[in-house]
XYZ file of C-alpha atoms in Angstrom:
244
model
C 1.958 78.595 54.491
C 0.457 77.958 51.142
C -3.486 77.274 50.940
C -2.629 73.715 49.653
C -0.515 72.823 52.588
C -3.000 74.329 55.013
C -5.697 72.349 53.298
C -3.637 69.010 53.511
C -3.157 69.560 57.299
C -6.715 70.490 57.728
C -8.014 67.439 56.079
C -5.728 65.142 57.810
C -6.940 66.475 61.139
C -10.595 66.015 59.872
C -9.940 62.469 58.810
C -8.511 61.674 62.179
C -11.261 63.333 64.103
C -13.857 61.460 62.024
C -12.040 58.134 62.703
C -12.147 58.920 66.364
C -15.949 59.185 66.461
C -16.974 55.585 65.192
C -20.516 56.136 66.785
C -21.294 58.416 63.871
C -19.012 56.911 61.167
C -20.115 53.324 61.209
C -23.914 53.887 61.192
C -23.813 56.136 58.330
C -21.674 53.589 56.414
C -23.484 50.496 57.342
C -27.101 51.737 57.171
C -27.373 52.127 53.320
C -25.684 48.607 52.859
C -28.033 46.968 55.253
C -31.218 48.849 53.753
C -30.194 48.088 50.211
C -29.405 44.380 50.942
C -32.741 43.993 52.481
C -34.999 45.989 50.067
C -33.172 45.887 46.929
C -31.886 42.301 47.002
C -33.682 40.060 49.603
C -37.042 41.631 49.135
C -36.725 42.299 45.574
C -39.515 40.852 43.309
C -37.237 40.636 40.285
C -37.266 42.920 37.300
C -35.231 46.045 37.667
C -36.003 46.631 41.423
C -32.228 46.180 42.235
C -31.166 48.590 39.533
C -33.779 51.257 40.298
C -33.021 51.087 44.184
C -29.212 51.371 43.441
C -29.904 54.697 42.047
C -32.055 55.965 44.918
C -30.108 54.248 47.690
C -26.869 55.758 46.212
C -28.198 59.134 47.071
C -29.299 57.849 50.565
C -25.688 56.624 51.205
C -24.098 59.893 50.706
C -26.721 61.897 52.763
C -25.421 60.515 56.007
C -21.822 61.524 55.867
C -22.759 65.045 54.433
C -25.421 65.830 56.938
C -23.852 64.301 59.915
C -20.284 65.187 59.160
C -21.001 68.815 58.794
C -23.986 69.216 60.935
C -22.771 67.434 64.116
C -19.132 68.080 63.558
C -19.584 71.896 63.098
C -21.904 72.234 65.995
C -19.595 70.322 68.326
C -16.570 72.495 67.179
C -18.724 75.675 67.575
C -19.871 74.595 71.063
C -16.395 73.858 72.297
C -15.066 77.255 70.964
C -12.854 75.734 68.221
C -14.816 77.407 65.566
C -13.903 80.841 67.080
C -10.312 79.775 66.975
C -10.545 78.934 63.506
C -12.078 82.189 62.472
C -9.176 84.253 64.348
C -6.363 81.869 62.957
C -4.326 83.206 60.076
C -5.934 80.666 57.638
C -8.608 81.089 55.099
C -12.227 79.945 55.651
C -11.863 77.957 52.348
C -9.396 75.509 54.071
C -11.650 74.642 56.943
C -14.776 73.952 54.691
C -12.717 72.346 52.044
C -11.124 69.829 54.486
C -14.515 68.994 55.791
C -15.781 68.597 52.153
C -12.922 66.265 51.189
C -13.527 64.226 54.375
C -17.374 64.030 53.517
C -16.678 62.960 49.956
C -14.136 60.265 51.020
C -16.591 58.722 53.486
C -19.314 59.081 50.886
C -17.322 57.088 48.573
C -16.764 54.554 51.281
C -20.433 54.410 51.762
C -21.053 53.875 48.127
C -18.636 51.250 47.349
C -20.157 48.292 49.415
C -23.663 49.283 47.915
C -22.313 49.027 44.571
C -20.687 45.667 45.272
C -23.829 44.303 46.908
C -25.767 45.522 43.639
C -23.343 43.819 41.310
C -22.643 40.698 42.993
C -25.832 39.847 44.931
C -28.358 42.022 43.048
C -27.295 41.069 39.481
C -27.240 44.718 38.461
C -25.564 44.781 35.194
C -24.540 48.216 33.703
C -21.837 49.178 31.240
C -18.811 50.470 32.723
C -19.404 54.084 31.586
C -22.852 53.975 33.517
C -21.317 52.638 36.619
C -18.662 55.515 36.483
C -21.347 58.144 35.626
C -23.604 56.948 38.324
C -20.868 56.920 40.939
C -19.825 60.528 40.080
C -23.513 61.680 40.243
C -23.838 60.153 43.619
C -20.616 61.874 44.899
C -21.731 65.237 43.616
C -25.121 64.686 45.448
C -23.353 65.218 48.565
C -22.648 68.745 47.967
C -26.123 70.309 48.794
C -26.361 67.994 51.691
C -23.057 69.140 53.054
C -24.398 72.800 52.967
C -27.490 71.718 54.756
C -25.375 70.046 57.327
C -23.175 73.159 57.692
C -26.442 75.298 58.350
C -27.553 72.991 60.991
C -23.987 73.097 62.600
C -23.965 76.781 62.625
C -27.698 76.993 64.005
C -27.817 74.202 66.794
C -25.798 73.019 69.747
C -24.217 69.683 69.399
C -26.933 67.704 71.182
C -29.791 69.334 69.188
C -27.665 69.036 65.863
C -27.743 65.071 66.340
C -31.552 65.169 66.676
C -32.250 67.480 64.069
C -29.825 65.891 61.590
C -31.608 62.559 62.116
C -34.905 64.254 61.320
C -33.599 65.978 58.288
C -31.713 62.767 57.081
C -34.702 60.373 57.540
C -37.222 62.946 56.352
C -35.236 63.728 53.040
C -34.973 59.899 52.501
C -38.616 59.246 52.885
C -40.335 62.366 51.448
C -37.743 62.286 48.571
C -38.756 59.056 47.365
C -35.359 57.389 48.065
C -37.086 54.241 49.769
C -40.498 54.377 48.072
C -41.318 55.804 44.600
C -43.283 59.062 45.079
C -45.691 57.837 42.544
C -47.039 55.818 45.528
C -47.513 58.782 47.694
C -50.631 60.924 48.113
C -50.737 63.979 46.101
C -49.736 66.480 48.849
C -46.599 64.348 49.411
C -45.814 64.392 45.818
C -45.934 68.142 45.914
C -43.726 68.360 48.906
C -41.123 66.090 47.228
C -40.630 68.722 44.553
C -39.028 71.046 47.156
C -36.565 68.361 48.489
C -33.075 68.052 46.914
C -33.103 64.304 47.487
C -36.068 63.829 45.033
C -34.274 65.760 42.317
C -30.937 63.942 42.832
C -32.677 60.590 42.715
C -34.280 61.564 39.479
C -30.877 62.560 38.082
C -29.435 59.263 39.174
C -32.348 57.306 37.697
C -31.777 59.057 34.382
C -28.241 57.728 34.349
C -29.341 54.026 34.686
C -32.733 54.130 32.850
C -32.472 56.042 29.601
C -35.566 54.652 28.336
C -38.075 56.420 30.778
C -38.521 60.194 29.891
C -37.309 62.453 32.656
C -36.720 66.211 32.593
C -33.134 66.023 33.515
C -32.452 69.580 32.650
C -35.103 70.665 35.055
C -33.876 68.602 37.922
C -30.259 69.697 37.385
C -31.445 73.242 37.318
C -33.433 73.010 40.520
C -30.319 71.279 42.166
C -28.063 74.116 40.979
C -30.422 76.767 42.295
C -30.910 74.948 45.613
C -27.059 74.600 46.026
C -26.450 78.330 45.218
C -29.043 79.490 47.687
C -27.676 77.006 50.538
C -24.076 78.286 49.837
C -25.187 81.908 50.343
C -26.924 81.060 53.350
C -23.900 79.027 54.609
C -21.620 82.205 53.923
C -23.983 84.445 55.728
C -24.059 82.076 58.693
C -20.252 81.838 58.743
C -19.979 85.737 58.969
C -22.395 85.802 61.836
C -20.213 83.451 63.861
C -18.557 85.165 66.702
């Protein structure tokens, strides 16, 4: 069977499995909308708060499907022995990871769309069409490093522990990365910690899309994310090889 056909079937199975676990899907889709509606619209003090928070909450929106989709999903499959069957099956590992990634990006897009709708219709965020599209693409790509982090958590922890650790990582990255509160309001040590967290750099890249007047070292942030993604990919590949 061709790789494309295997990937298609794997993706269909992943989509079905995800839809059968609403206890994980609905919170990850609803939480960014609720948070953005409250802090970006209802409690906004005017100015460009809704626009600023659209950039950062977009990163927050894709984190959930990426970290939980890979972390909890892989941990559950590994605990039940499904991952061992996947490894001995005559199918490339790329189809397994690729199907999960496609599913993650699909649900990440589903999480982003309502946030964007709230921003446009309730938050009065007005951007040129090219900026909307660029921001959407930036946010979708932001799911990649978080997917690798989730994959590592899935390889490392049992399903119960993976849920707890994924929650800690998810909320920790959101807070310390400045997705809820700008890091300029943090103490110095927390600002230093933010430099080592992918959510901070992805938020800065997203902010550079919508705010072209504020100087940001976009090249540095992109370089850091590429380096982090490469390291995470190598660690994930090594963890895959260590699986029984």
